[in-house]
Short mmCIF file of C-alpha atoms (C1' of nucleotides) in Angstrom, two decimals:
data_model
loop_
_atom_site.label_atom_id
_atom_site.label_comp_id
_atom_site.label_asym_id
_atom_site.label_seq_id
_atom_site.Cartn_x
_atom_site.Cartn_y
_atom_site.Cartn_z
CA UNK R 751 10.97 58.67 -13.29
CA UNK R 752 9.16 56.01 -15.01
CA UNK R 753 6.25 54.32 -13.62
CA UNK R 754 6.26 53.49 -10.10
CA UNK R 755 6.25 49.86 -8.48
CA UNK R 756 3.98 48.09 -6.97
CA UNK R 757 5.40 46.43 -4.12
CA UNK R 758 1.65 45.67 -3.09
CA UNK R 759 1.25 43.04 -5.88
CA UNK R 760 3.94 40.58 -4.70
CA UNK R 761 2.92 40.67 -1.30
CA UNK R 762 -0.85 40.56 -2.29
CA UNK R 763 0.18 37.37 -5.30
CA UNK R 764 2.26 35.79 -2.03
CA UNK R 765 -0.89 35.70 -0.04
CA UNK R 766 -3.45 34.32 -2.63
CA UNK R 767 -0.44 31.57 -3.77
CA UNK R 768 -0.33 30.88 0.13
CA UNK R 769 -4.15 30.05 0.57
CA UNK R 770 -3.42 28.18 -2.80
CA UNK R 771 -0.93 25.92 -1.25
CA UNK R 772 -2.60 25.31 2.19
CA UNK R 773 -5.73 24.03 0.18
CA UNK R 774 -3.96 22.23 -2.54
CA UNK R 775 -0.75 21.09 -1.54
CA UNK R 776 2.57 21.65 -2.57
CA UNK R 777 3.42 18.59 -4.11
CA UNK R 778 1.50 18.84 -7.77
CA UNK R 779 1.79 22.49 -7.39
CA UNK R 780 2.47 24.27 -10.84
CA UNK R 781 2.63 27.42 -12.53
CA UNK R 782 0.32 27.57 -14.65
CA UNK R 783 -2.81 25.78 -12.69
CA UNK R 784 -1.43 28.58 -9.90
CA UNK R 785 -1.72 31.75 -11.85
CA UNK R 786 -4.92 30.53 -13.47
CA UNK R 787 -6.98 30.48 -9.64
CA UNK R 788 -4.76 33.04 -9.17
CA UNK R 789 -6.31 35.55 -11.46
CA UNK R 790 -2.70 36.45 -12.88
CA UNK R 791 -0.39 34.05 -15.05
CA UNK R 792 2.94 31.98 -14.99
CA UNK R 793 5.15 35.04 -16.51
CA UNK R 794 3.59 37.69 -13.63
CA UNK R 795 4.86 34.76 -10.75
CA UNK R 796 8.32 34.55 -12.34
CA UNK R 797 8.52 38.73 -12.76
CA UNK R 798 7.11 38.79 -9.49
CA UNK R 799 9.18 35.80 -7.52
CA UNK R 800 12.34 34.85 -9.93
CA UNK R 801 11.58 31.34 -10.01
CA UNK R 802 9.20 28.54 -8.97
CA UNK R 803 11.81 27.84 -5.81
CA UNK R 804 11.89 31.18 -4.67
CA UNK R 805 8.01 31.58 -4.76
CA UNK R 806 7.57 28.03 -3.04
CA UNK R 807 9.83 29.62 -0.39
CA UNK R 808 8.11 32.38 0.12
CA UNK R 809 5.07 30.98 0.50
CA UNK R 810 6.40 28.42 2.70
CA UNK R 811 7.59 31.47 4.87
CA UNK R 812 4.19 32.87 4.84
CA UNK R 813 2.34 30.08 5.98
CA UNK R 814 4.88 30.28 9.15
CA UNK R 815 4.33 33.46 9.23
CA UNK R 816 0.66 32.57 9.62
CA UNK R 817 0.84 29.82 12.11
CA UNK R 818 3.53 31.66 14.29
CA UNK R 819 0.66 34.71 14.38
CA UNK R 820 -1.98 32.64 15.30
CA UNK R 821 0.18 30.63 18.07
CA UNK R 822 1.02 33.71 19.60
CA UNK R 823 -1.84 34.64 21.28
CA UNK R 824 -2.82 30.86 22.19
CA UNK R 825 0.17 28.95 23.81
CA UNK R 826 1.01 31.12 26.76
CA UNK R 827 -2.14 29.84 29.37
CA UNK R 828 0.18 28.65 31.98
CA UNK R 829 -3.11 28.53 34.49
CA UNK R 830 -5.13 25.19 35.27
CA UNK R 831 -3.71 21.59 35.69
CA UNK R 832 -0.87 19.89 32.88
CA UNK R 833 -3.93 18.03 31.87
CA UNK R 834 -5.84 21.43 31.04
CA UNK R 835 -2.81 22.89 29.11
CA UNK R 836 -2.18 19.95 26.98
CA UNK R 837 -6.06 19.46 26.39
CA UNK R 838 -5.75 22.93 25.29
CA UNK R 839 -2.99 22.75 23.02
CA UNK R 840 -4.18 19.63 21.50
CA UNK R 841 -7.31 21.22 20.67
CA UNK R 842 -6.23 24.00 19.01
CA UNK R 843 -3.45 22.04 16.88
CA UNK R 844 -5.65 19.48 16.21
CA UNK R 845 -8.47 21.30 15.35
CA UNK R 846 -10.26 21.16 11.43
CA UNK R 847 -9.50 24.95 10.63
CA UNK R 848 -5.77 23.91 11.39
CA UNK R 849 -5.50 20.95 8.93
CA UNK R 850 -4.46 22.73 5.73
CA UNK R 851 -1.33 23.63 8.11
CA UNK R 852 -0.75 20.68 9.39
CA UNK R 853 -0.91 19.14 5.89
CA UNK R 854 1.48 21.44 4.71
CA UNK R 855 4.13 20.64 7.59
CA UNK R 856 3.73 16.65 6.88
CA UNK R 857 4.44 17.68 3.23
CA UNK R 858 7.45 19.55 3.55
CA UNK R 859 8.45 17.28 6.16
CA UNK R 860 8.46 14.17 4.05
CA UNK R 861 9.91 16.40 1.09
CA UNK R 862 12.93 17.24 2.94
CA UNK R 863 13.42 13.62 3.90
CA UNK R 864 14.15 13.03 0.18
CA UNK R 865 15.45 16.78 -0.52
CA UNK R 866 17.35 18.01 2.41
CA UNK R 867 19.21 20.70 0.19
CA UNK R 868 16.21 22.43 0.11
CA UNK R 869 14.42 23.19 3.80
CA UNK R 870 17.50 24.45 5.47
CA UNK R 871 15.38 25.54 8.46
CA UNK R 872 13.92 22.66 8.69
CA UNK R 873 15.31 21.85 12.30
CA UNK R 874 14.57 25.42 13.65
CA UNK R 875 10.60 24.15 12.75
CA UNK R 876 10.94 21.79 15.71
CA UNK R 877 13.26 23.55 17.87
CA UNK R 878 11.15 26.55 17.58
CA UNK R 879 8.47 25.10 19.77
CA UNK R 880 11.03 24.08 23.24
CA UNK R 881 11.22 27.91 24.57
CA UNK R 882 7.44 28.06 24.59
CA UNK R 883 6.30 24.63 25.86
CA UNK R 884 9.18 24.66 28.22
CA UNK R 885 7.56 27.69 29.93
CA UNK R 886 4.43 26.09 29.26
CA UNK R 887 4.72 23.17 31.37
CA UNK R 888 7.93 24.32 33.42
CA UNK R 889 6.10 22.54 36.31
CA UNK R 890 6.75 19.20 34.77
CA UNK R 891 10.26 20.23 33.66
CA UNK R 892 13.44 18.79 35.08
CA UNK R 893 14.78 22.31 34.94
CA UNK R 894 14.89 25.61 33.02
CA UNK R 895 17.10 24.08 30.12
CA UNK R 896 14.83 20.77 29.95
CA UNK R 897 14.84 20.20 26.42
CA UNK R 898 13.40 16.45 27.25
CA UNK R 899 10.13 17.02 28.40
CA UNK R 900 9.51 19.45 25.66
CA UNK R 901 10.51 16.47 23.06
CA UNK R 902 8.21 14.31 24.30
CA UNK R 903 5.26 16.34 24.83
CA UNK R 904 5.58 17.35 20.66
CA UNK R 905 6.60 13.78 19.84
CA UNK R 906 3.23 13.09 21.62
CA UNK R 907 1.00 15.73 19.66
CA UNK R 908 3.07 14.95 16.50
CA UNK R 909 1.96 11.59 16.63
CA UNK R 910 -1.16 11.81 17.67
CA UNK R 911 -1.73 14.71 14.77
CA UNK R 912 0.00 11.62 12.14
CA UNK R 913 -2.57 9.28 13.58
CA UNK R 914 -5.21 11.26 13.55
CA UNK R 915 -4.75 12.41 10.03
CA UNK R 916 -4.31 9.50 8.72
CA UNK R 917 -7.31 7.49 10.21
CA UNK R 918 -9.39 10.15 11.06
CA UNK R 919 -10.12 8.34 14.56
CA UNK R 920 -10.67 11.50 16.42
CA UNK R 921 -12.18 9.61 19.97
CA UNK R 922 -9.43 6.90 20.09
CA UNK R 923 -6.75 9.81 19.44
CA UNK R 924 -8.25 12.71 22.28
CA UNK R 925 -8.48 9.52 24.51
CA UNK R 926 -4.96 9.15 24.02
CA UNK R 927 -4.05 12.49 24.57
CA UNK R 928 -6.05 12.03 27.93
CA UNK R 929 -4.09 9.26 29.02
CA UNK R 930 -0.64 10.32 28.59
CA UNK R 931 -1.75 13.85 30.48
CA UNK R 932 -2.85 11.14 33.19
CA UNK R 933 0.77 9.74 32.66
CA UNK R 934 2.44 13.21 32.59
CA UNK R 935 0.94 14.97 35.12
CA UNK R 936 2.12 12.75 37.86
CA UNK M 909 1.62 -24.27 -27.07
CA UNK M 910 3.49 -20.60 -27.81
CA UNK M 911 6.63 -19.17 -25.54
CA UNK M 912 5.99 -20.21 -22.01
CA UNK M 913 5.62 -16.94 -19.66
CA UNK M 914 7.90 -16.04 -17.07
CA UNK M 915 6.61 -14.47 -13.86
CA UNK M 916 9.50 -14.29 -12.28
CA UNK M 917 10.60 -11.35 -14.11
CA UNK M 918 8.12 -9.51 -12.83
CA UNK M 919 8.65 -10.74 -9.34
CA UNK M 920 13.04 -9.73 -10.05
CA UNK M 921 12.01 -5.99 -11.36
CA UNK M 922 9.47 -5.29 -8.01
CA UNK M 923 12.20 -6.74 -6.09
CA UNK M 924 14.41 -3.89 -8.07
CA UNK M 925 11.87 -1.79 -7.97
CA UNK M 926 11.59 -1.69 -4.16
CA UNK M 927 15.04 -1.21 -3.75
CA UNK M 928 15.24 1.89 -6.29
CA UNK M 929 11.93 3.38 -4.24
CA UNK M 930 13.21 2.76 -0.85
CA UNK M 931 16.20 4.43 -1.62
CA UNK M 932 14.98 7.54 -4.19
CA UNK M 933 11.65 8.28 -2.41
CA UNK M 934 8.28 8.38 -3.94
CA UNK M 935 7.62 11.99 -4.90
CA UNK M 936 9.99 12.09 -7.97
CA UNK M 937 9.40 8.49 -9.08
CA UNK M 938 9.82 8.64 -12.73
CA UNK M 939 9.45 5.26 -15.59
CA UNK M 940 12.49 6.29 -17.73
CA UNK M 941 15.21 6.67 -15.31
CA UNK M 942 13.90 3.52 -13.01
CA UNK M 943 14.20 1.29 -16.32
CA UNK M 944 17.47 2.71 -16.66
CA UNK M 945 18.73 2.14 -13.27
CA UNK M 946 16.98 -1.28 -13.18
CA UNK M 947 18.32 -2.40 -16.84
CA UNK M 948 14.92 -2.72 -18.45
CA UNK M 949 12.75 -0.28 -20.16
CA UNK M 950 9.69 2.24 -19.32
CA UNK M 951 8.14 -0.57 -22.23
CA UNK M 952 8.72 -3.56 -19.89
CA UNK M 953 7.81 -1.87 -16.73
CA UNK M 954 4.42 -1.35 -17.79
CA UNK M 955 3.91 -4.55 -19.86
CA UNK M 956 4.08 -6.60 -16.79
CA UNK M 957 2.48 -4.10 -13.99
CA UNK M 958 0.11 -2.33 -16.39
CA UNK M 959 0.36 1.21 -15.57
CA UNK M 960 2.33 3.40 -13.37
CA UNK M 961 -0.30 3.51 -10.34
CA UNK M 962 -0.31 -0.35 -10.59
CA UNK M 963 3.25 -0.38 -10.25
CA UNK M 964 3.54 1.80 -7.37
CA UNK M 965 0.79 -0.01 -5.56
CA UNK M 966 2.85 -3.24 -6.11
CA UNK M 967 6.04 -1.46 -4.98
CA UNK M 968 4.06 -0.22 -1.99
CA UNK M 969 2.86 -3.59 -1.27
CA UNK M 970 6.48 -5.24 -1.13
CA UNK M 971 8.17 -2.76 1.08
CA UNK M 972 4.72 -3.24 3.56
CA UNK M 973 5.74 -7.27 2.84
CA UNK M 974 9.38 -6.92 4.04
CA UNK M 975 8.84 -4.30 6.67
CA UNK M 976 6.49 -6.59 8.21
CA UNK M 977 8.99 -9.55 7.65
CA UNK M 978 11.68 -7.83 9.66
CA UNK M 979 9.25 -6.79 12.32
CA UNK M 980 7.95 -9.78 12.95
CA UNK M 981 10.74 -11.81 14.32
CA UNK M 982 11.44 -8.83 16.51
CA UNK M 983 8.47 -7.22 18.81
CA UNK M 984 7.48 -10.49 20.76
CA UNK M 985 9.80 -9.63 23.27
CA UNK M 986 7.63 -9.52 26.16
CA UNK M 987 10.48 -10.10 29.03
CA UNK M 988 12.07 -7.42 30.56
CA UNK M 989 10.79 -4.12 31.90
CA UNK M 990 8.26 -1.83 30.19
CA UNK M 991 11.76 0.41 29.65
CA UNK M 992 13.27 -2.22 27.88
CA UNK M 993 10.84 -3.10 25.68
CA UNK M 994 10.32 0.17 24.40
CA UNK M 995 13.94 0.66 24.03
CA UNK M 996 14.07 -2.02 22.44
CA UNK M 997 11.10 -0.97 19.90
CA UNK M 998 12.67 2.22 19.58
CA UNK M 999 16.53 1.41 18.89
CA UNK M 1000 15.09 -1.31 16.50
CA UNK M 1001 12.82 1.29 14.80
CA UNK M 1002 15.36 4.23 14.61
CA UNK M 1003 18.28 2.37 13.22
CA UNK M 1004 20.01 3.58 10.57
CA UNK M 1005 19.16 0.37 8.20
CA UNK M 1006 15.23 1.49 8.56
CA UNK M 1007 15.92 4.82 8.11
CA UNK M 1008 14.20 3.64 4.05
CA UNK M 1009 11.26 2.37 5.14
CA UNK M 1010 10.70 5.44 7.61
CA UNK M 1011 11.01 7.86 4.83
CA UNK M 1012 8.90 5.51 2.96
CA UNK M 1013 6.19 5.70 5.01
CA UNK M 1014 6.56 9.39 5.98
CA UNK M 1015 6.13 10.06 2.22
CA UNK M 1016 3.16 8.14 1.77
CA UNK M 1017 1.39 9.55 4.75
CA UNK M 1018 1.84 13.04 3.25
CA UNK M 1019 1.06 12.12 -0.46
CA UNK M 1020 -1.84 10.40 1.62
CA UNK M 1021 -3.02 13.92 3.16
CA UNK M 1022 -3.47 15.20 -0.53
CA UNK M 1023 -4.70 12.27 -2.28
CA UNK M 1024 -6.47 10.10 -0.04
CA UNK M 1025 -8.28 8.47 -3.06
CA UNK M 1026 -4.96 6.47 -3.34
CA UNK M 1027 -3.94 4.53 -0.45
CA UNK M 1028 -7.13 2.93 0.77
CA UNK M 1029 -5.57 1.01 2.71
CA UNK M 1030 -3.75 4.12 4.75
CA UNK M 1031 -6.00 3.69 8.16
CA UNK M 1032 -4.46 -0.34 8.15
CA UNK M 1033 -0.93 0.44 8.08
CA UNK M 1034 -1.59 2.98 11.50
CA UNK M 1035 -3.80 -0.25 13.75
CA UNK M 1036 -1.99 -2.78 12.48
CA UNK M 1037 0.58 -2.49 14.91
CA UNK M 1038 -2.38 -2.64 18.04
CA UNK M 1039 -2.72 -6.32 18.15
CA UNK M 1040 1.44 -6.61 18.51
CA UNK M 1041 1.88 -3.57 20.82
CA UNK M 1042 -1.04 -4.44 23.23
CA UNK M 1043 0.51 -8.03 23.44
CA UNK M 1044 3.67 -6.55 24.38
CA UNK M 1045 2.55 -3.86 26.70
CA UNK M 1046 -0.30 -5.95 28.48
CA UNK M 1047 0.94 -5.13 31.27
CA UNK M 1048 0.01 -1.24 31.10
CA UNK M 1049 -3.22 -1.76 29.01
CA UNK M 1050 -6.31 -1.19 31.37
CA UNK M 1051 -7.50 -4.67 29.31
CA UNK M 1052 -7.48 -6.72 26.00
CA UNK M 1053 -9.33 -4.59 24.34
CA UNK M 1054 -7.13 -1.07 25.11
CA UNK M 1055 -6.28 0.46 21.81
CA UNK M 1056 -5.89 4.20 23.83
CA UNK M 1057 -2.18 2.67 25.49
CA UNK M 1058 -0.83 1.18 22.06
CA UNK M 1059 -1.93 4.80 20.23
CA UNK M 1060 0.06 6.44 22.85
CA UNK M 1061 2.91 4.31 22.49
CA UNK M 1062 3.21 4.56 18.85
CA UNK M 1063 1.93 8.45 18.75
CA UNK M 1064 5.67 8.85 21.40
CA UNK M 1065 7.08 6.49 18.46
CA UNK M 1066 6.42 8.29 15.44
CA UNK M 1067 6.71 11.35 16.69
CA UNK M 1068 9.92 11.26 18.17
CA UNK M 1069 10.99 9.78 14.50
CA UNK M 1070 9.62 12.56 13.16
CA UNK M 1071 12.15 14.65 15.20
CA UNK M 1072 14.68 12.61 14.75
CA UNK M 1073 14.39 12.14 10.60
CA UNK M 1074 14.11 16.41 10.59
CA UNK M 1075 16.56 17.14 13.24
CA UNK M 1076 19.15 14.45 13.47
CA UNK M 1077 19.48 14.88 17.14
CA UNK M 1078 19.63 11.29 18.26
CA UNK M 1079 21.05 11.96 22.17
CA UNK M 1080 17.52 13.98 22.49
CA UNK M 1081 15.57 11.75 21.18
CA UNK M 1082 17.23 8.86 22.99
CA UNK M 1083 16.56 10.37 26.48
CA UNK M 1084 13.14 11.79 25.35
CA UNK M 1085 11.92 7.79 24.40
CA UNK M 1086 13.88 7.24 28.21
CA UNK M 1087 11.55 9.56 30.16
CA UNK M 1088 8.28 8.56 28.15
CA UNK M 1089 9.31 4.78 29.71
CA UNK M 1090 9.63 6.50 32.79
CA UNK M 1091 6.15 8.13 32.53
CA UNK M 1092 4.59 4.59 31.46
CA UNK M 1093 6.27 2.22 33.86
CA UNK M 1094 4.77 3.70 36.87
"C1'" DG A 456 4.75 65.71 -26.56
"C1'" DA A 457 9.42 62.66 -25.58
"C1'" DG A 458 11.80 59.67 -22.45
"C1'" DT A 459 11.83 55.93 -19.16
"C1'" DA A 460 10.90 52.51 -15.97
"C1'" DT A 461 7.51 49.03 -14.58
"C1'" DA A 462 4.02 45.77 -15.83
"C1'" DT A 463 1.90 42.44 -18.77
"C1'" DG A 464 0.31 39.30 -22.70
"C1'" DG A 465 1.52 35.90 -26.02
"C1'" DT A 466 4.26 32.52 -27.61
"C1'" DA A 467 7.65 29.19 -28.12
"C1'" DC A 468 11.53 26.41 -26.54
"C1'" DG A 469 13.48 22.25 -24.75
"C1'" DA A 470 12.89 18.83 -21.57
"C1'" DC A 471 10.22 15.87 -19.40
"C1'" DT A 472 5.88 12.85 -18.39
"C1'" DG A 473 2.94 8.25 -18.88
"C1'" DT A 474 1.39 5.69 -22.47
"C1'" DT A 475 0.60 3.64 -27.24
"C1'" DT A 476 1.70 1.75 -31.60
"C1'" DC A 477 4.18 -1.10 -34.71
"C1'" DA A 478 7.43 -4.13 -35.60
"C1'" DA A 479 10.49 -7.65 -34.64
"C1'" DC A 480 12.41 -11.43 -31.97
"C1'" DA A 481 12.34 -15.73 -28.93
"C1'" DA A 482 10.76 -20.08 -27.48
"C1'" DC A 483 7.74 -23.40 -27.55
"C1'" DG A 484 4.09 -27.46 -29.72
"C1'" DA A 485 2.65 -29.62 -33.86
"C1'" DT Y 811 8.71 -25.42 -40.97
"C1'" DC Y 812 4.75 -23.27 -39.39
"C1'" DG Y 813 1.67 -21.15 -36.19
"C1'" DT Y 814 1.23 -19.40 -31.64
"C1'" DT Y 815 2.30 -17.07 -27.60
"C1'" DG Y 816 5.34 -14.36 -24.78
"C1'" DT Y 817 8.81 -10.76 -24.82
"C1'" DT Y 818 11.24 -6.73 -26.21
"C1'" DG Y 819 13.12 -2.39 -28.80
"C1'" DA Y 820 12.34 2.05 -31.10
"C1'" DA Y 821 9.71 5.57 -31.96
"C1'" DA Y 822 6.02 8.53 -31.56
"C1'" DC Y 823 1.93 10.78 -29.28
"C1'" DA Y 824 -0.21 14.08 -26.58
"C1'" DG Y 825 0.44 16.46 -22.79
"C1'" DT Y 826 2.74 19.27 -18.93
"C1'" DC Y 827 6.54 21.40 -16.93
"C1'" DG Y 828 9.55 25.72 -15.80
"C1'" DT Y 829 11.25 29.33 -18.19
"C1'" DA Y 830 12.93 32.85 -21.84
"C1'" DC Y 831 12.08 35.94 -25.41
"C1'" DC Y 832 9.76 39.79 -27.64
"C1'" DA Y 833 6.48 43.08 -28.10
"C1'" DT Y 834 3.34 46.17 -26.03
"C1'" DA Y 835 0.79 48.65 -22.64
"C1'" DT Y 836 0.85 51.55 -18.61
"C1'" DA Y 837 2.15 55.37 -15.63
"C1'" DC Y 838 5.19 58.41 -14.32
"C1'" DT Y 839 8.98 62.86 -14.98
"C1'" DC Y 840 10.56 66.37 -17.75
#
DNA sequence: GAGTATATGGTACGACTGTTTCAACAACGA
DNA sequence: TCGTTGTTGAAACAGTCGTACCATATACTC
C-alpha cells in the first residue's frame, strides 16, 4: 500500500550525475550546480543517494562500470605482432572520446593521494588490468604469474596518457609508444 | 621617509607556505587555517601576495624552485650502465622524502586536466626534464635532438610512480623499473 | 472516500569561503 | 612632535557549501 517506488529514478539521476562528472570533474562538483543541469534539485540527490559521499561513490562506480563495459569487448586481440597489440591498446586508451575517463582517473588518483580514507579500491584500479594484459602479451611474459611485464607495459601507457594530457603532444607521445614496442618486442 | 618595508616576510610565509602545501595537498587549500598553522592571518596572507591565485602561483613556483634545486646536483651522473642510471633516477625519484613533491605534482596535473586556464606553464614542467635526460641517456638516443627516448624514459618514470603512490607495492615496482633497463640497455 | 507510503518543493541553518573595510599600531625622517 | 609609510587585528560582507526540517503533492490499497 502506498505509492509505489521508483527504483528507475536513482539509477536514471546516477547516470545523468555520471555524464555530469566525466564532463565537469569531480573536484568543484556541488549539489546544487548538479541538480540544476540535472533537471532535479539538491534535496531529490540526498533522498535519492543519502549524502554527497555516497552519490560521488556511486557515480565513481558507474563510470567503472562504463569503462570496464567498453574494455570488454576491445582488449582481448591476442592476433598480430606485440607492436600491433600495444598500438592497439594505446589507441583506444588514448583516444579523444576516452578523455573525460581518463580525466576522471587522474582526478581521483591525485585525490586519494591526499585522501586515502576515501578510495579504498583504489589499488584493485591498477591491479585490475594484470589478468588481462598478462594474457594479452603472454608472449612477452616471463611466465603465467608475470606480474612485471604487465607493470611496465601500464606504467608505459600511464605515462604516456600523463604526458600526453598534459602537453597535448600527440606525435612525440605515439612515437614513443612506437619505440618502446620496438624495445619490447625483442 | 615612513616605516621601511620588509620583504622578507613575505619571502618567511612562502617558505611556510610551501611547507604547509607540500604536506596538506592543494585541493583543500584554505586562507584561515594556513594563517593559523603558519601564525599569521588570512589579512596578512593576502596583503603581501594579493589574492589567493597569486599565492598559490607563488607557492607553486617555490616547490618547482626547490624540486629543481635537489635535482640538479643529482641527474648528471652519466657513468655507469644505462641500468644504473635509471636506478639511480628512479630510487632518487621514489624516495620516501619526495613522496611531497610527487603528490604535488600529481595534484596539479589533475587540477590541470579541469582548469587548464591556470597553469600555463603545465607543458614546461613535462620537457623540462629532455635536455637533462637526453644528456644522460645519450647513449640510447638515435641523436641530439631525440626527445621520443627521454618521453619514454620518463612516461616508464611517472607511470610506475603512479603505481607506486596508488598501490604501495614498491618490490613490483622495483623489478618493473629493472626489466624496463633491461629492455633499454640492449 | 480514508489511510499510507513515496516523492518533491521551499526554506533555513550553521559552517565555511575569499575578500574588503576600518581602525589602529609601528617605525622611520624631518 | 608631526607626518608618512608599512604593518596588523577585528569584524563584516556576500557568497557557497552540505544538509535538515516541514509541508505538500502524488499514487497506490482498502
Amino acid at each position: 500500500m502506498g505509492r509505489p517506488a521508483d527504483p528507475a529514478r536513482r539509477e536514471r539521476t546516477l547516470a545523468q550525475a555520471t555524464d555530469y562528472v566525466l564532463a565537469h570533474g569531480l573536484a568543484g562538483l556541488s549539489l546544487r550546480p548538479l541538480a540544476a543541469a540535472l533537471g532535479t534539485s539538491p534535496r531529490m540527490l540526498l533522498y535519492d543517494f543519502g549524502s554527497k559521499q555516497e552519490l560521488v561513490a556511486a557515480v565513481l562506480a558507474e563510470a567503472r562500470r562504463r569503462g570496464a563495459v567498453r574494455l570488454a569487448g576491445r582488449l582481448p586481440a591476442r592476433t598480430g605482432s606485440v607492436q600491433d597489440r600495444l598500438r592497439g591498446i594505446w589507441a583506444w586508451i588514448s583516444a579523444d572520446e576516452r578523455a573525460p575517463f581518463v580525466r576522471l582517473f587522474f582526478e581521483v588518483h591525485a585525490d586519494g593521494l591526499v585522501h586515502p580514507e576515501n578510495y579504498p579500491g583504489q589499488g584493485e584500479a591498477i591491479t585490475d588490468w594484470f589478468d588481462t594484459l598478462g594474457a594479452t602479451f603472454h608472449d612477452v611474459c616471463t611466465g603465467p604469474d608475470d606480474t612485471v611485464t604487465p607493470t611496465v607495459v601500464m606504467a608505459v601507457v600511464r605515462g604516456l596518457l600523463f604526458d600526453l594530457t598534459a602537453t597535448g603532444d600527440r606525435r612525440r607521445t605515439d612515437r614513443a609508444l612506437d619505440r618502446f614496442a620496438e624495445l619490447l618486442d625483442r
